[in-house]
Coordinates of N, CA and C in Angstrom, one line a residue:
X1 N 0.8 -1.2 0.0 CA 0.0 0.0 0.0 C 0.9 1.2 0.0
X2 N 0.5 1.9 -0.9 CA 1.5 3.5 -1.0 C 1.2 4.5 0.2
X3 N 2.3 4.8 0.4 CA 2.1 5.8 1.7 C 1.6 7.3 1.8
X4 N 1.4 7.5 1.0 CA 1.1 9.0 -0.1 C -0.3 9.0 -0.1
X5 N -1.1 9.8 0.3 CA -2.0 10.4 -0.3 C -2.1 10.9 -1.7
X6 N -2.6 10.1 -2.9 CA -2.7 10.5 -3.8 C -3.4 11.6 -4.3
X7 N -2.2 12.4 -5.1 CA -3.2 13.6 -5.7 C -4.1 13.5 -5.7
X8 N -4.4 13.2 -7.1 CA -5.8 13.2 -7.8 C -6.4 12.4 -7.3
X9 N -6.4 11.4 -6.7 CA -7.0 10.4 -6.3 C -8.1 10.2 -5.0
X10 N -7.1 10.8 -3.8 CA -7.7 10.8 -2.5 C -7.7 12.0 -1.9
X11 N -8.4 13.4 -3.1 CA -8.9 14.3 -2.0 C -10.3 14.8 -3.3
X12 N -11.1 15.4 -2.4 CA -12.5 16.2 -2.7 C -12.9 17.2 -2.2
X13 N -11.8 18.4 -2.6 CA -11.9 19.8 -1.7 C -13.1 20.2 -2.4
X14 N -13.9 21.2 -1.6 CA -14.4 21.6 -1.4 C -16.1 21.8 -2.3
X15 N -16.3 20.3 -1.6 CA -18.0 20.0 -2.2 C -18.6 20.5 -1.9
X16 N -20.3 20.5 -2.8 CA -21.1 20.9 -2.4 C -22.4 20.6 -1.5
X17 N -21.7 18.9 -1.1 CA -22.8 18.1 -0.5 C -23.4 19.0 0.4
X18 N -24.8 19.1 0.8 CA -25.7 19.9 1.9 C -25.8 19.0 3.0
X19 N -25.6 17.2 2.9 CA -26.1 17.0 4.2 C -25.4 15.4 4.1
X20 N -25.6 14.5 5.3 CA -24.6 13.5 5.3 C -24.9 12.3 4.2
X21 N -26.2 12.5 3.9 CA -26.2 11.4 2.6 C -25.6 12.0 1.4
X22 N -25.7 12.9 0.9 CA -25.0 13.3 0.0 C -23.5 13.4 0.0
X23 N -23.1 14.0 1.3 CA -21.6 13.5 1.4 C -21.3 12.2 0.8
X24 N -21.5 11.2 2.0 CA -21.3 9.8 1.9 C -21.5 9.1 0.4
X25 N -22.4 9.3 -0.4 CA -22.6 9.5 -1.7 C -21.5 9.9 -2.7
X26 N -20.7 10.9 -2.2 CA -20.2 11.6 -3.0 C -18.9 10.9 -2.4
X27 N -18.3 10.7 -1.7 CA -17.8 9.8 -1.3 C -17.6 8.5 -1.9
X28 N -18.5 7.4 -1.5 CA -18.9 6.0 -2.7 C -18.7 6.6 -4.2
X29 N -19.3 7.3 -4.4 CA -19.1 7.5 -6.1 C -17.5 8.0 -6.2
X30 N -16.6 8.4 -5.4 CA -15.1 8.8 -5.9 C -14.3 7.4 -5.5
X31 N -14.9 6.6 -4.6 CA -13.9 5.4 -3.9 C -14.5 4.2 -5.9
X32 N -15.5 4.7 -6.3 CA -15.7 3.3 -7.4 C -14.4 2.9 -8.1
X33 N -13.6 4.1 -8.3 CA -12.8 3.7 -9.8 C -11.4 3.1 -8.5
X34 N -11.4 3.5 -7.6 CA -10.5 3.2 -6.7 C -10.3 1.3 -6.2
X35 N -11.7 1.3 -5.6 CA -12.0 -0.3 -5.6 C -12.8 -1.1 -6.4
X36 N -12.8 -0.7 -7.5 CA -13.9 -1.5 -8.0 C -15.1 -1.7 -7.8
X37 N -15.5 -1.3 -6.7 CA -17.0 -2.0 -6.4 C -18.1 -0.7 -7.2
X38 N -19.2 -0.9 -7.0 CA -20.4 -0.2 -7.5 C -20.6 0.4 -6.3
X39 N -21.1 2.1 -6.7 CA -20.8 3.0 -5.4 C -22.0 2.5 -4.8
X40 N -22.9 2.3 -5.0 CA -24.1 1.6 -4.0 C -23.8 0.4 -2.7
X41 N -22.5 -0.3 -3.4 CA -22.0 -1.4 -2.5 C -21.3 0.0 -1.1
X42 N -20.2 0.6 -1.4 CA -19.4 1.6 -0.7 C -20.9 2.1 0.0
X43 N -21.3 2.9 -1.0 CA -22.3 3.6 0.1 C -23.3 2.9 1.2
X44 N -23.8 1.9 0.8 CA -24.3 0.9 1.7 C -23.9 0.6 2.7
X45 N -22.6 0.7 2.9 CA -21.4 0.3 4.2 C -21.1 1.1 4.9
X46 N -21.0 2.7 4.1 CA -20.7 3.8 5.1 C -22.2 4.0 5.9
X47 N -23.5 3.7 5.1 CA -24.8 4.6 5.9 C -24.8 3.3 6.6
X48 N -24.2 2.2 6.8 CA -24.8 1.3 7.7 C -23.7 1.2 9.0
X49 N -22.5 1.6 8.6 CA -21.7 1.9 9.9 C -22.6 3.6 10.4
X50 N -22.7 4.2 9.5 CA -23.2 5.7 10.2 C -24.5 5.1 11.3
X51 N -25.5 4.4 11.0 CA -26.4 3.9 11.7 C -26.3 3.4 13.0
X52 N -25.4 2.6 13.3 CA -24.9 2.0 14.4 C -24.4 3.6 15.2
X53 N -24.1 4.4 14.7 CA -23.6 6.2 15.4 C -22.6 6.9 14.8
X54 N -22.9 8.0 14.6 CA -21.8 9.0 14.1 C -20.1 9.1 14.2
X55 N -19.3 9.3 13.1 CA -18.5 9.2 12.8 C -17.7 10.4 13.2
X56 N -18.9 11.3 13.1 CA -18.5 12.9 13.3 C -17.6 12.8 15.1
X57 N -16.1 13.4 14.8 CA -15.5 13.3 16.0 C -15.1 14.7 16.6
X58 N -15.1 15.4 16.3 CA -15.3 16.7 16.7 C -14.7 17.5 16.0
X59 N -14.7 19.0 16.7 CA -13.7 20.0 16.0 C -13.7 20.1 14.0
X60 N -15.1 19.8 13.6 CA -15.6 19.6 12.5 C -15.0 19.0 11.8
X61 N -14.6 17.5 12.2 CA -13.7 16.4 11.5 C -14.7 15.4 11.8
X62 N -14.7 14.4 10.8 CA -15.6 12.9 10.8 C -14.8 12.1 10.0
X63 N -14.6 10.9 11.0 CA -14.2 9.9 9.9 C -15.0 8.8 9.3
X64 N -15.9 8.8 8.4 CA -16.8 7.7 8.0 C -15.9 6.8 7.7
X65 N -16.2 5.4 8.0 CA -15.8 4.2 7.5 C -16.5 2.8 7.4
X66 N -16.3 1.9 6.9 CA -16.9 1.0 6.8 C -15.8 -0.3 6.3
X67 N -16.1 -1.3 6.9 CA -15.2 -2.9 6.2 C -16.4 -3.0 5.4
X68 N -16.0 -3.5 4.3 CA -16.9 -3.8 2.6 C -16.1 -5.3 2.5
X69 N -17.4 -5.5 2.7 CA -17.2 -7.7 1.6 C -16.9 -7.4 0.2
X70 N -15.9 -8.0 -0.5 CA -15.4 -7.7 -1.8 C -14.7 -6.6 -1.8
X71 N -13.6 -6.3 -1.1 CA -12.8 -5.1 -1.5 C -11.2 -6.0 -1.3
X72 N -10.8 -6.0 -2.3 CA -9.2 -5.9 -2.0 C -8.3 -6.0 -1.2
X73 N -8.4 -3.9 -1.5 CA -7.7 -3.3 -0.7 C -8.3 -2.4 0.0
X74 N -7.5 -1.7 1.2 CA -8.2 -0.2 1.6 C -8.0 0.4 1.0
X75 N -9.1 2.0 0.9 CA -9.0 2.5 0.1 C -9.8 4.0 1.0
X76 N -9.2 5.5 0.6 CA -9.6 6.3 1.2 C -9.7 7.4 0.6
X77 N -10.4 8.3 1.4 CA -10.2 9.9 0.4 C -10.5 11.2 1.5
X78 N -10.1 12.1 1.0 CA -10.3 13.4 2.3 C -11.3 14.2 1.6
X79 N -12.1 15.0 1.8 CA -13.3 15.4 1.4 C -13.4 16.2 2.5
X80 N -13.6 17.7 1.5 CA -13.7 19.2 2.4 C -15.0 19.7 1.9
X81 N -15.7 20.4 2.6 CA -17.2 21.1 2.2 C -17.1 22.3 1.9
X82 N -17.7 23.2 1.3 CA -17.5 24.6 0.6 C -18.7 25.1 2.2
X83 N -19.4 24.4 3.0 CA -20.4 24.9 3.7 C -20.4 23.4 4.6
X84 N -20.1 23.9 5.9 CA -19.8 22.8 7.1 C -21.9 22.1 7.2
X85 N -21.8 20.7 7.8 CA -23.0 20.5 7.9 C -23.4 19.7 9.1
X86 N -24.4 19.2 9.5 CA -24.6 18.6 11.0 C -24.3 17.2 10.5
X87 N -23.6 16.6 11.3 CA -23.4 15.0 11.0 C -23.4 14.4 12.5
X88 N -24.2 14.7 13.3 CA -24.2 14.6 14.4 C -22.9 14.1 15.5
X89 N -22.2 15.0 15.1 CA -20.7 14.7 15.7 C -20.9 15.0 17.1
X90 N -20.1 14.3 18.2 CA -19.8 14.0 19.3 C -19.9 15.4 20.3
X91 N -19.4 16.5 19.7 CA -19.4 18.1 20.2 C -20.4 19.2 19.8
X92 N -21.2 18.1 19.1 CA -22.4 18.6 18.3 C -22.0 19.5 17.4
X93 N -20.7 20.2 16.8 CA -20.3 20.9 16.0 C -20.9 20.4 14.5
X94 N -21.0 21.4 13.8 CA -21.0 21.2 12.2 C -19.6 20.4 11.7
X95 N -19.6 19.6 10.7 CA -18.1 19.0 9.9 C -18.8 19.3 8.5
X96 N -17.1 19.8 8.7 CA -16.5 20.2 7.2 C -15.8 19.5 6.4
X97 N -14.6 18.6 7.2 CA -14.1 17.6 6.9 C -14.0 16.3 7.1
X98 N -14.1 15.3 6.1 CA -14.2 14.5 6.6 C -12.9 13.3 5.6
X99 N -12.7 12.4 6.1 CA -11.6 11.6 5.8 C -12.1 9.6 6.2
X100 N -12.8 9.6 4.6 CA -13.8 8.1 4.6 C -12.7 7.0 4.2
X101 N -12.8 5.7 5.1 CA -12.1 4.7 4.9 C -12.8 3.5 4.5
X102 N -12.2 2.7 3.1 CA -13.5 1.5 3.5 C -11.9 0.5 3.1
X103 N -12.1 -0.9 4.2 CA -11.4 -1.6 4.5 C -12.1 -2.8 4.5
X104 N -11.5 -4.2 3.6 CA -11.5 -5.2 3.1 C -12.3 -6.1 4.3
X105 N -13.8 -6.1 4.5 CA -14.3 -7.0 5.0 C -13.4 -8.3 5.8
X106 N -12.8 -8.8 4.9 CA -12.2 -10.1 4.8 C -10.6 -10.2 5.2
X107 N -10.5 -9.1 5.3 CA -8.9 -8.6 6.1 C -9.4 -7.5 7.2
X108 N -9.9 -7.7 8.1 CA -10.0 -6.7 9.5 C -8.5 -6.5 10.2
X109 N -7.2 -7.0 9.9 CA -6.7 -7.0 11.3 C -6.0 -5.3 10.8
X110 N -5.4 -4.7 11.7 CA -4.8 -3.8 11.7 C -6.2 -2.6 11.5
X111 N -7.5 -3.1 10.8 CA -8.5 -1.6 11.0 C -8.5 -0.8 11.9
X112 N -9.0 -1.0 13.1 CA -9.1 -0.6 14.1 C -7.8 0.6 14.7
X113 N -6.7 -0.5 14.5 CA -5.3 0.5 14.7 C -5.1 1.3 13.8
X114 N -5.3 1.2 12.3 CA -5.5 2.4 11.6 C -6.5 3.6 11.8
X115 N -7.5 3.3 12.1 CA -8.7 4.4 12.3 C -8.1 5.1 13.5
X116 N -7.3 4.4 14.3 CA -7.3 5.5 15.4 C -5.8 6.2 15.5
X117 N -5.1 5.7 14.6 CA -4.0 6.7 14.1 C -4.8 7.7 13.2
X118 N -5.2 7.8 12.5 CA -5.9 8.7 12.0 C -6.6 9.8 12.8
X119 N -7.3 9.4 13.8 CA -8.2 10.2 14.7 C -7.3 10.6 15.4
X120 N -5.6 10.6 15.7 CA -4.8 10.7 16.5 C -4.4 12.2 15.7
X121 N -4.2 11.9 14.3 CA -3.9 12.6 13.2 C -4.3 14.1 13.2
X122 N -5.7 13.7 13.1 CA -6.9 14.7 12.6 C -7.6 15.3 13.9
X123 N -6.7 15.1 14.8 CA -7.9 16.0 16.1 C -7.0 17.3 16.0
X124 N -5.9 17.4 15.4 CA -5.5 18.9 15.5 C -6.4 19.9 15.1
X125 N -5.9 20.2 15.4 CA -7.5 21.8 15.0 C -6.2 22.8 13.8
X126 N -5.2 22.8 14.0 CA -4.2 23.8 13.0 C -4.4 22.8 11.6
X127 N -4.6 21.7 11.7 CA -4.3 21.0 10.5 C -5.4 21.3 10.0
X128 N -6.7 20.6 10.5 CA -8.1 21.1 10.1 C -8.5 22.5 9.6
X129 N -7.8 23.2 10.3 CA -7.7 25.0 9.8 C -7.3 24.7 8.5
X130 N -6.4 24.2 8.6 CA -5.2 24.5 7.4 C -6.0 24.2 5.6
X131 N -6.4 22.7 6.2 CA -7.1 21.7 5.3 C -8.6 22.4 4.6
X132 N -9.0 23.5 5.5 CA -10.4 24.2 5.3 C -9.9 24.9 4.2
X133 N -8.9 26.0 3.9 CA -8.3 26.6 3.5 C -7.4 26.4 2.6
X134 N -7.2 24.8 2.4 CA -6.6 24.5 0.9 C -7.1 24.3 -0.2
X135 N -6.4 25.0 -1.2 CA -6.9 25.5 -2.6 C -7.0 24.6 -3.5
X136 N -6.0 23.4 -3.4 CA -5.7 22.6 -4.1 C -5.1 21.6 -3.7
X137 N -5.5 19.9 -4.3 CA -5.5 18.7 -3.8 C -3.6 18.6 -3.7
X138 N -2.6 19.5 -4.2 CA -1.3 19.5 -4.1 C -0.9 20.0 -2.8
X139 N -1.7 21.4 -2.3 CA -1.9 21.6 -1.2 C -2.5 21.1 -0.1
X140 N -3.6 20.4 0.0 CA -3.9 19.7 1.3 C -2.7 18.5 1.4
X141 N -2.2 17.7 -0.3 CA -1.2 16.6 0.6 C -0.1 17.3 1.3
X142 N 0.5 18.6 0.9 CA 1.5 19.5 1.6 C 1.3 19.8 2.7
X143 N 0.2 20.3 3.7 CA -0.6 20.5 4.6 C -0.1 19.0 5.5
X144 N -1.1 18.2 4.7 CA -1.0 16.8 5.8 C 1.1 16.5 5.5
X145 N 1.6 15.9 5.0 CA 2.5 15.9 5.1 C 3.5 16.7 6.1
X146 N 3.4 17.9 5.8 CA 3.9 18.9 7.0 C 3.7 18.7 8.4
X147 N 2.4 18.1 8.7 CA 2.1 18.2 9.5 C 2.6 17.0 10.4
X148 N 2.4 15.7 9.8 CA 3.3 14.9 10.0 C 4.8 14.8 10.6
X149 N 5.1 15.5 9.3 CA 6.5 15.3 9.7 C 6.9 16.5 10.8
X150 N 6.2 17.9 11.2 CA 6.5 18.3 12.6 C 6.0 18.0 13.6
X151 N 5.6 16.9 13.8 CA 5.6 16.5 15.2 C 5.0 15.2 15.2
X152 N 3.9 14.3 14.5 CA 3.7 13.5 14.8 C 4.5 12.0 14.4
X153 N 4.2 11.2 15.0 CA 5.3 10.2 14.6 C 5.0 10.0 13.9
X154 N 6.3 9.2 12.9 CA 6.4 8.4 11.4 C 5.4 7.7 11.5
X155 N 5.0 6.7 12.5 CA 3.6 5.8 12.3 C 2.5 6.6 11.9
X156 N 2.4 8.1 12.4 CA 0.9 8.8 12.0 C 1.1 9.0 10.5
X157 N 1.7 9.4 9.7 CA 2.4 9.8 8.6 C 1.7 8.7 7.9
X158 N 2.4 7.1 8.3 CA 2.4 5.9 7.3 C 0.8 5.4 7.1
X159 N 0.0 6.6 8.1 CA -1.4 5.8 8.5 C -2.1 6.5 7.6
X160 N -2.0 7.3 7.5 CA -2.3 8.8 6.5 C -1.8 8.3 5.0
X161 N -0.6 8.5 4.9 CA -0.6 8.0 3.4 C -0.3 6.8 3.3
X162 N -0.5 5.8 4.3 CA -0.8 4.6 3.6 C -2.0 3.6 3.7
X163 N -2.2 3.2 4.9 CA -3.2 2.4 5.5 C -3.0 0.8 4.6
X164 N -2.2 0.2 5.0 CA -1.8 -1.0 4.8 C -2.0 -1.3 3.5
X165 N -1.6 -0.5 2.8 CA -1.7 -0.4 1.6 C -2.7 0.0 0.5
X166 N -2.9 1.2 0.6 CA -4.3 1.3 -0.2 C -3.8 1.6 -1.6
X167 N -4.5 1.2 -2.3 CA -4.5 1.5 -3.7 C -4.2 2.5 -4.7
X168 N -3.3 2.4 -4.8 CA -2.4 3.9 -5.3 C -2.8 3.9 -7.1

């Protein structure tokens, strides 16, 4: 799995989604060409982990995720809103950003410890600033990268651009 956040690949600055289905939507439809699957399969998985309770973790960051039967590999994307929305996050705050994971049903081990390097990642509030405010998918990976490499460990870094290998 590449450690990189792929340009073009794994970011969606600044959508227009209005509310969490349409996120998560918009979401599944950018992960298709990534995993293969049909965005209905992806989207099915994020609104059925959302069901069980919100992703939304505070400080207007959410991480949707879901393990998908038939996927490969993991596979991820960062996705910023042009207009923050209620996802019923933890601090009751509006999220703007959010950073969706879907992970190989059939390979669980390491999920868990990924998701929460990430959440380790993403509770900064300077990065999240930063990320609101990037112009361009070359600039949010510069952003996350930087950010990384001043202060968090190399594991937060490899969790970020990589997650056991996602699909580059």
């Amino acid at each position: 799995m590449n450690d990189e956040l792929c340009i073009e690949r794994d970011f969606l600055l600044g959508s227009p989604a209005k509310d969490a289905r349409s996120v998560l939507q918009a979401i599944a439809l950018h992960l298709v060409e990534r995993t293969g699957l049909a965005s209905n399969v992806i989207f099915a998985g994020l609104m059925e982990r959302e069901a069980l309770g919100s992703t939304g973790f505070g400080g207007g960051f959410a991480l949707p995720h879901a393990l998908i039967a038939g996927l490969t590999m993991p596979a991820r994307v960062l996705l910023t809103l042009r207009e923050p929305i209620d996802f019923n996050a933890s601090d009751d705050e509006t999220v703007d950003v959010f950073l969706a994971v879907v992970w190989p049903r059939e390979q669980p081990d390491c999920f868990l410890q990924h998701l929460a390097k990430l959440c380790r990642m993403f509770r900064s509030r300077k990065l999240l600033a930063s990320l609101r405010g990037a112009r361009s998918e070359a600039e949010a990976s510069i952003l996350i990268s930087a950010h990384a490499d001043r202060g968090a460990p190399a594991a937060h870094l490899s969790a970020i651009t990589s997650a056991g290998s996602l699909r580059s």
